Each structure stands twice: as C-alpha cells, then as structure tokens.
C-alpha cells in the first residue's frame, strides 16, 4: 500500500470501549469507533450498529496508526536483508501503518522511476503504506543535485542523503534552497566525515579500552551548527535524523527559539543504550551515529520531555546475521527497530514519567505525519470520514522481546531478552486488520 486510497471491500469493524487518543483533536475519552470501507464512519459514546467484526477493546488504547519516518527497507538492491513485503510486515507487527523509506538503496532512490517502483511494489506486496524519502543529490554522492522536483511530483515525502551527510556546505545551501520550493523537509544525517574516518564507536572510555577509533559528538554537532547557520536565511524545513549527542539538543533548542525551522528525531537505541553496550553486544551495538554516554541518553530524554525533540523514528536498519558476525571494524552499522519500537519508547519515556501516553502517541503519529506532509491527506489522526489507519495498544501488556517477535528478514538487535510493557496488539491499515498479536 503506498497512498491514501482506502483498501476497497474491507468490510466493517466496530471497536468498542477503547480509550481513544487522538492528539490532533485532543480527544482522550472512552468511545466506540466504527470503521467501514476503509474509513472511520463514527466515533460515539456507544454505537450499536452491526459490523462484520466487533472488537471488545475495554482497557485498550486506540491511537492513530503509528508512523515511522525513518526506515531502511533495503529494496531495491539488498533484499537479502529486507524487502518491502518483509519490512512492512515488521512494521505492522510493531503497530505502524505508514513507514517512510530512506534512499540508500541500489540503485539509489534518486529518480521518479524509483519512487514509482517503490509505490508499485508496496501496492502489490506491502502490509502498510510506504512513502519514499528521495535522495537530495545524485547517488547520494553530494556532487550534483538529484531530480528533486520530479521526485517531489512523483510523491516523495521528503529528501535526504541518509546513510551519508551532504558534506559540502555549498551543495548543502543549494539543497536547502531547492527542497524549500517543494514544501517538503530535508532530513540530514549529521556526520562530519573527517572526524569519523574509520571510527566504529563513540570516542570515550570504552573506545580507549578496546583500542577502537572513536567517533566524537562534535561530528554531529558541527553539521547541525553549520546547517542551522546556512538555513537561517533560507528557512527550508530542516530535520535532524537520529540525534545522538546531548549537546545537539541545546543547538536545536536555540535554533527553534530563533524561529529557524528545525525539527529533530530520536531513536529507541539512543534513548536506552550507551557505548558500554559494545562490550556486551559487540556489533549489535554498532550504530551510526554511535551510542554515547549516560548523560547523552538523559539529555535526549529531557529533549523529548521539553518538546525540543518532537519526532520518534526507529532508523530500522536490517543486516544479515553473517554481516554482523564480522569484526567490529568490518560489520555494518545499524539495528532493526520496527517490531519493538513502541514498547522501547514507552519504557524510555513514559514509564520514568518524562512524558505521558498521549504525548508518546503524538510523537509517533501526527508529528511524523506533519514532517512528511502526510497530515494533508488525513494520515496521523482519527476523525469521522478520515482514513481508518488505527493502532490498538494494550497498555498493561507484559512481554519479553524474543526471536519469535521478529517477523522481518533480519534479527540484528541488542534488545532481545528485554522485558517490555505496553505494546500494539492490533494494526488496522485502510480499514483492514493487517496484524493481530
Ligand atoms: Zn542515518
């Protein structure tokens, strides 16, 4: 599924007695919700209509379908790691109804033809909606602009060279100016390259101890500072992906206070783990950007609590187990995230009291929808007449993440064995139940 057209012939579903939380409208109350032909047709105190399926949702939370604005589906080019079918299956298993895929594919997602390829394949094989984030430069090489306007017209929902930074300041200025005309956001992978050559992990006590080349925080912060400076007069919508450094939160807060359009996202691993995880999990804790220190984790959590970081994104990065079996220096960066994301965010942010459940849902629905302009077609909220993308959450669920929960092609995660709580238990995309725990 790739667009906002409801799936036809999906019948009717009556969800009874859930706590319905819709951050866009501010609704937070016990309601019955009736879904028919892919749309929400009624939200009332009590609905007695007959429906093909009636779901007793007492004690559950009904949220807009979760949206992940940062996933790697590895399709085309690396489908031994993941493809659109397996990646979207992992998505619905995690409660996601929409995902935005990154352009570091082979060939690179930098032409309208590849945007069309992903759309068509997602329509045929996808379990949820798939939207493309197209490359800003050709081949993500940072040398020549990609076909930004044509990709925009083909349906790209944002632009990024993710996996790589736009290194040249001059090219970055051109990218910001060009993307601004599309009304979409540019999403930066913030990595100053000369500081990170050959680095495998955060530059700190653990890298010293292990004799690994360290990756300092400044590699992220320098790019953020540069881009904010460039964007001060351009005012393109600029988004920072997978923020890892606590200092970055301050940079973003300052820019936001100045009125520069900057948003930022945090990932489950950066909200939970530190560089020490490399000692226990080896390559399963090798990330780009790397896991840092406890005060960074604390600052990122506070950044979410203070409303500086307004979007949560997994950076779902599947790799084959053989690739992760390589020595630290040769293994690829990244971990999967879709199946466990909601529960990990809940554990990092809601359980310690940094934010409440409605805020968590906002950070995973309407906020990423706005980042990618999906709110313009009704995605990211629950309303009568709106698209029936819904996620039913059991806030009292208790579970331990195991291999049986990982339904994508890859299982590279250091969170196996973690005891988790609140969890999505049903995922409805375009009025169809696409996943039930
Ligand atoms: Zn990245």
XYZ file of C-alpha atoms and ligand atoms in Angstrom:
438
model
C 0.000 0.000 0.000
C 1.505 3.306 -0.895
C -1.085 6.004 -0.908
C -4.118 7.226 0.943
C -6.695 5.296 -1.018
C -8.574 3.072 1.389
C -8.478 -0.608 0.583
C -11.781 -1.500 -1.007
C -14.036 -4.273 0.206
C -12.579 -4.139 3.673
C -15.948 -4.565 5.379
C -16.789 -3.074 8.716
C -15.174 -3.202 12.134
C -16.697 -1.933 15.373
C -14.129 -1.248 18.089
C -15.951 -0.989 21.400
C -14.935 0.749 24.593
C -11.347 1.725 23.858
C -9.685 4.791 25.302
C -9.438 6.736 22.060
C -6.460 9.079 21.963
C -6.188 11.469 19.033
C -3.516 14.087 19.696
C -4.529 16.289 16.740
C -8.078 16.916 18.011
C -7.206 16.463 21.679
C -9.700 13.608 22.041
C -8.879 11.354 25.001
C -12.015 9.500 26.097
C -13.701 6.115 26.060
C -15.513 5.737 22.744
C -16.830 3.237 20.243
C -15.328 3.584 16.762
C -16.959 2.248 13.619
C -14.872 1.607 10.517
C -16.373 0.896 7.132
C -14.874 0.731 3.622
C -11.519 1.956 4.785
C -12.777 4.996 6.662
C -13.785 5.899 10.182
C -17.538 6.496 9.916
C -18.472 7.126 13.547
C -16.852 7.932 16.904
C -19.501 7.917 19.636
C -20.118 7.095 23.289
C -21.946 3.982 22.234
C -22.524 2.529 18.786
C -24.963 -0.342 18.360
C -24.568 -0.827 14.587
C -23.904 -4.296 13.366
C -20.455 -4.800 11.948
C -18.719 -7.759 10.348
C -16.334 -7.777 13.236
C -16.820 -6.428 16.738
C -13.731 -5.946 18.882
C -14.072 -5.617 22.648
C -11.357 -3.066 23.357
C -12.082 -2.324 27.010
C -8.821 -1.495 28.762
C -7.067 -0.871 25.452
C -5.976 2.381 23.821
C -6.956 3.189 20.250
C -4.478 5.526 18.573
C -3.996 6.792 15.044
C -1.827 4.329 13.118
C 1.817 4.752 14.090
C 4.125 6.379 11.529
C 7.851 5.754 11.241
C 9.529 8.488 9.174
C 12.904 6.711 9.038
C 13.237 3.092 7.932
C 15.544 1.207 5.599
C 13.587 -1.324 3.553
C 16.704 -2.316 1.525
C 14.604 -2.531 -1.625
C 15.838 -2.329 -4.349
C 19.297 -3.775 -4.078
C 19.785 -5.533 -0.732
C 16.714 -7.686 -0.460
C 18.623 -10.430 1.366
C 18.427 -8.065 4.364
C 14.838 -6.869 3.934
C 12.350 -6.058 1.209
C 9.101 -4.176 1.002
C 7.000 -7.202 1.966
C 9.136 -8.233 4.955
C 9.832 -4.677 6.117
C 6.165 -3.705 6.099
C 5.297 -6.955 7.904
C 7.754 -5.930 10.627
C 6.085 -2.507 10.578
C 2.526 -3.725 11.167
C 3.816 -6.129 13.829
C 5.090 -3.031 15.623
C 1.834 -1.121 15.198
C 2.970 1.013 12.267
C 0.545 1.792 9.455
C 2.910 4.051 7.486
C 6.659 3.995 7.001
C 8.953 6.334 5.079
C 11.867 4.579 3.445
C 15.332 6.041 3.059
C 17.140 6.398 -0.281
C 20.323 4.395 0.383
C 19.131 1.647 -1.927
C 20.801 0.212 -5.006
C 20.076 1.818 -7.365
C 19.728 4.900 -5.240
C 16.251 6.280 -4.656
C 17.062 9.476 -6.553
C 14.753 9.404 -9.581
C 10.974 9.476 -10.055
C 11.249 5.985 -11.593
C 12.484 4.507 -8.305
C 9.808 6.413 -6.390
C 7.278 4.780 -8.762
C 8.922 1.358 -8.344
C 8.553 1.537 -4.564
C 4.984 2.760 -4.830
C 4.019 -0.060 -7.224
C 5.778 -2.772 -5.229
C 4.267 -1.522 -1.977
C 0.815 -1.594 -3.592
C 1.349 -5.232 -4.587
C 3.193 -6.624 -1.592
C 3.126 -4.131 1.247
C 1.325 -4.707 4.533
C 1.210 -0.997 5.313
C 1.628 2.291 3.489
C 5.113 3.075 2.187
C 6.310 6.568 1.359
C 9.626 7.444 -0.245
C 12.198 9.858 1.078
C 14.220 10.576 -2.056
C 17.895 11.463 -2.253
C 18.837 15.114 -2.399
C 21.941 14.508 -4.508
C 22.536 12.043 -7.339
C 23.586 8.686 -5.949
C 23.814 10.390 -2.531
C 27.320 11.395 -3.612
C 26.919 15.046 -2.726
C 28.188 16.222 -6.110
C 25.140 17.046 -8.205
C 21.549 17.741 -7.251
C 19.156 14.837 -7.743
C 15.852 15.263 -9.579
C 14.263 16.805 -6.524
C 11.352 18.461 -8.287
C 10.452 15.354 -10.312
C 10.730 13.102 -7.257
C 8.500 15.541 -5.398
C 5.914 15.312 -8.178
C 6.215 11.511 -8.159
C 5.231 11.501 -4.483
C 8.445 11.676 -2.443
C 7.515 12.892 1.036
C 10.920 14.288 1.969
C 14.548 14.461 0.882
C 17.696 13.081 2.472
C 21.059 11.547 1.608
C 20.673 9.360 4.706
C 23.471 6.928 5.258
C 25.619 9.862 4.223
C 25.795 13.517 5.105
C 25.613 16.253 2.483
C 29.237 17.091 3.063
C 29.832 20.247 1.042
C 28.475 23.460 2.535
C 27.925 24.854 -0.934
C 25.901 21.813 -2.015
C 24.018 21.946 1.276
C 22.983 25.526 0.606
C 21.715 24.529 -2.849
C 19.857 21.536 -1.419
C 18.113 23.678 1.205
C 17.143 26.259 -1.425
C 15.829 23.590 -3.800
C 13.972 21.470 -1.256
C 12.359 24.616 0.147
C 10.474 25.073 -3.136
C 8.859 21.654 -2.765
C 7.431 22.441 0.672
C 8.886 19.164 1.922
C 11.526 18.705 4.612
C 15.213 17.986 4.154
C 16.405 15.319 6.598
C 20.095 15.389 7.458
C 22.316 12.512 8.532
C 24.703 14.646 10.592
C 28.217 13.243 10.315
C 31.311 15.360 9.767
C 33.433 12.964 7.752
C 36.984 13.939 8.665
C 36.212 13.300 12.352
C 34.729 9.866 11.727
C 37.128 8.166 9.271
C 37.484 4.556 10.356
C 35.562 5.142 13.587
C 33.455 2.287 14.909
C 32.022 3.704 18.126
C 31.710 6.724 20.405
C 35.005 8.357 21.341
C 35.251 7.758 25.066
C 36.487 5.437 27.783
C 35.192 2.285 26.081
C 36.774 3.046 22.696
C 40.057 3.753 24.517
C 39.815 0.497 26.421
C 39.001 -1.544 23.314
C 41.509 0.271 21.121
C 38.781 1.281 18.666
C 38.848 4.521 16.704
C 36.402 6.900 18.351
C 33.592 8.965 16.799
C 33.216 12.208 18.737
C 29.960 14.034 19.423
C 31.343 17.027 17.576
C 30.938 15.121 14.306
C 27.190 15.502 14.743
C 27.185 18.916 16.358
C 29.355 20.602 13.702
C 26.983 19.611 10.911
C 23.942 20.742 12.889
C 25.582 24.099 13.628
C 26.645 24.558 10.013
C 23.246 23.661 8.621
C 21.375 25.881 11.062
C 23.638 28.743 10.036
C 23.040 28.079 6.339
C 19.308 27.697 6.905
C 18.922 30.881 8.933
C 18.154 32.932 5.811
C 16.810 30.112 3.603
C 14.284 28.700 6.099
C 13.828 25.321 4.460
C 12.171 22.762 6.731
C 15.281 21.097 8.161
C 15.100 17.866 10.126
C 17.868 16.169 12.112
C 17.798 12.398 11.942
C 18.722 10.023 14.778
C 20.142 12.560 17.216
C 22.815 11.043 19.487
C 24.588 13.858 21.335
C 23.132 15.629 24.335
C 24.721 18.890 23.165
C 22.745 18.657 19.920
C 19.555 19.183 21.913
C 20.810 22.611 23.013
C 21.720 23.568 19.449
C 18.248 22.660 18.248
C 16.543 24.456 21.145
C 18.447 27.640 20.354
C 17.595 27.482 16.643
C 13.939 26.810 17.390
C 13.871 29.798 19.757
C 15.238 31.930 16.897
C 12.416 30.783 14.645
C 14.571 28.709 12.295
C 12.503 25.723 11.087
C 14.367 22.822 12.701
C 12.954 19.534 13.953
C 14.715 16.507 15.402
C 14.112 12.826 15.956
C 15.365 10.293 18.490
C 15.675 6.531 18.072
C 14.958 3.769 20.607
C 18.619 2.798 20.939
C 19.853 6.317 21.637
C 17.177 6.667 24.329
C 18.267 3.474 26.103
C 21.846 2.409 25.456
C 25.346 3.771 25.924
C 28.755 2.962 24.418
C 29.102 0.306 27.109
C 26.664 -1.835 25.093
C 29.522 -2.502 22.648
C 31.246 -4.527 25.389
C 28.238 -6.767 25.924
C 26.612 -6.797 22.471
C 29.554 -6.215 20.129
C 28.475 -5.419 16.571
C 24.796 -5.493 17.600
C 25.519 -2.191 19.324
C 27.423 -0.678 16.392
C 25.336 2.259 15.197
C 25.679 5.327 13.053
C 25.658 7.696 14.869
C 27.122 5.698 17.746
C 25.670 5.038 21.168
C 27.108 7.623 23.534
C 27.131 8.161 27.304
C 24.502 8.186 30.021
C 24.354 11.988 30.124
C 23.588 11.976 26.405
C 20.762 9.478 26.940
C 19.466 11.674 29.768
C 19.694 14.832 27.657
C 17.863 13.202 24.748
C 15.087 12.031 27.066
C 14.882 15.531 28.530
C 14.869 16.931 24.989
C 11.745 14.895 24.322
C 10.177 15.930 27.636
C 10.904 19.606 26.919
C 9.393 19.467 23.432
C 12.664 20.046 21.565
C 12.704 16.564 20.019
C 9.203 16.129 18.635
C 9.525 13.015 16.496
C 10.438 9.410 17.235
C 11.877 7.257 14.454
C 13.415 3.805 14.507
C 16.131 4.040 11.824
C 15.176 0.355 11.245
C 18.385 -0.934 9.631
C 18.270 -4.656 8.854
C 21.508 -6.539 8.212
C 22.150 -10.199 7.545
C 23.474 -12.065 10.561
C 26.651 -13.021 8.672
C 27.438 -9.359 8.097
C 27.005 -8.604 11.796
C 29.293 -11.578 12.625
C 32.239 -9.680 11.167
C 34.755 -7.998 13.485
C 33.630 -4.626 14.823
C 35.658 -2.706 12.252
C 34.069 -4.551 9.298
C 30.488 -5.070 10.487
C 27.817 -2.701 9.137
C 26.227 -0.019 11.307
C 22.637 -0.248 12.492
C 19.930 -2.350 14.096
C 16.326 -3.228 13.351
C 13.644 -1.395 15.277
C 10.104 -1.676 13.963
C 8.774 -4.616 15.982
C 9.943 -3.308 19.356
C 9.885 0.486 18.928
C 6.654 1.395 20.697
C 7.442 -0.617 23.811
C 11.018 0.681 23.956
C 9.879 4.313 23.683
C 7.278 3.639 26.343
C 9.946 2.193 28.619
C 12.349 5.089 27.986
C 9.884 7.952 28.141
C 6.512 7.097 29.677
C 7.452 4.650 32.439
C 10.006 7.045 34.039
C 7.468 9.895 33.726
C 9.211 12.098 31.135
C 6.023 12.230 29.033
C 2.557 10.710 29.212
C 0.982 8.204 26.841
C -0.949 10.770 24.731
C 2.332 12.662 24.168
C 4.091 9.452 23.116
C 1.311 8.820 20.617
C 1.660 12.390 19.314
C 5.395 11.845 18.741
C 4.646 8.672 16.779
C 1.615 9.810 14.752
C 0.667 13.392 13.973
C 4.181 14.806 14.394
C 5.879 12.473 11.883
C 2.791 12.909 9.668
C 3.394 16.661 9.650
C 7.116 16.171 8.992
C 6.276 14.256 5.825
C 3.126 16.243 4.899
C 1.022 13.102 5.385
C -1.383 15.040 7.599
C -2.565 16.766 4.413
C -4.247 13.505 3.400
C -5.623 12.734 6.834
C -2.880 10.395 7.987
C -1.782 10.687 11.616
C -5.153 11.368 13.240
C -8.548 9.795 13.905
C -11.589 11.633 12.618
C -15.019 10.829 11.236
C -14.614 10.497 7.482
C -10.867 10.082 7.843
C -8.622 7.233 6.767
C -9.014 4.201 9.052
C -5.351 3.695 9.947
C -5.550 2.646 13.585
C -3.360 1.004 16.190
C -4.818 -0.744 19.215
C -2.441 -0.708 22.169
C -2.546 -2.795 25.322
C -1.042 -0.507 27.980
C -0.863 -3.332 30.518
C 0.864 -5.836 28.258
C 3.968 -7.547 29.595
C 6.302 -9.353 27.255
C 9.896 -10.282 26.669
C 11.309 -9.491 23.232
C 12.259 -12.773 21.585
C 13.128 -14.005 18.121
C 9.527 -15.099 17.664
C 8.504 -11.414 17.643
C 10.883 -10.529 14.822
C 8.993 -11.059 11.586
C 11.248 -9.169 9.166
C 14.188 -10.840 7.438
C 16.806 -9.704 9.945
C 17.180 -10.018 13.686
C 20.049 -7.650 14.422
C 19.014 -6.062 17.696
C 20.650 -5.824 21.116
C 17.213 -5.682 22.790
C 16.479 -9.421 22.607
C 15.561 -10.666 26.075
C 14.412 -7.260 27.319
C 11.282 -7.215 29.459
C 8.881 -4.729 27.933
C 5.427 -3.342 28.678
C 2.761 -1.505 26.672
C 2.513 -2.933 23.198
C 0.467 -2.571 19.989
C -1.786 -5.618 19.703
C -3.712 -4.840 16.520
C -2.831 -2.836 13.428
C -5.552 -1.655 11.059
C -4.463 -0.173 7.730
C -7.090 1.387 5.483
C -9.843 -0.351 7.449
C -8.258 -3.803 7.235
C -6.776 -5.691 10.160
C -3.210 -6.304 8.985
C -1.762 -7.569 12.256
C -3.010 -9.096 15.489
C -0.725 -10.092 18.325
Zn 21.433 7.978 9.051
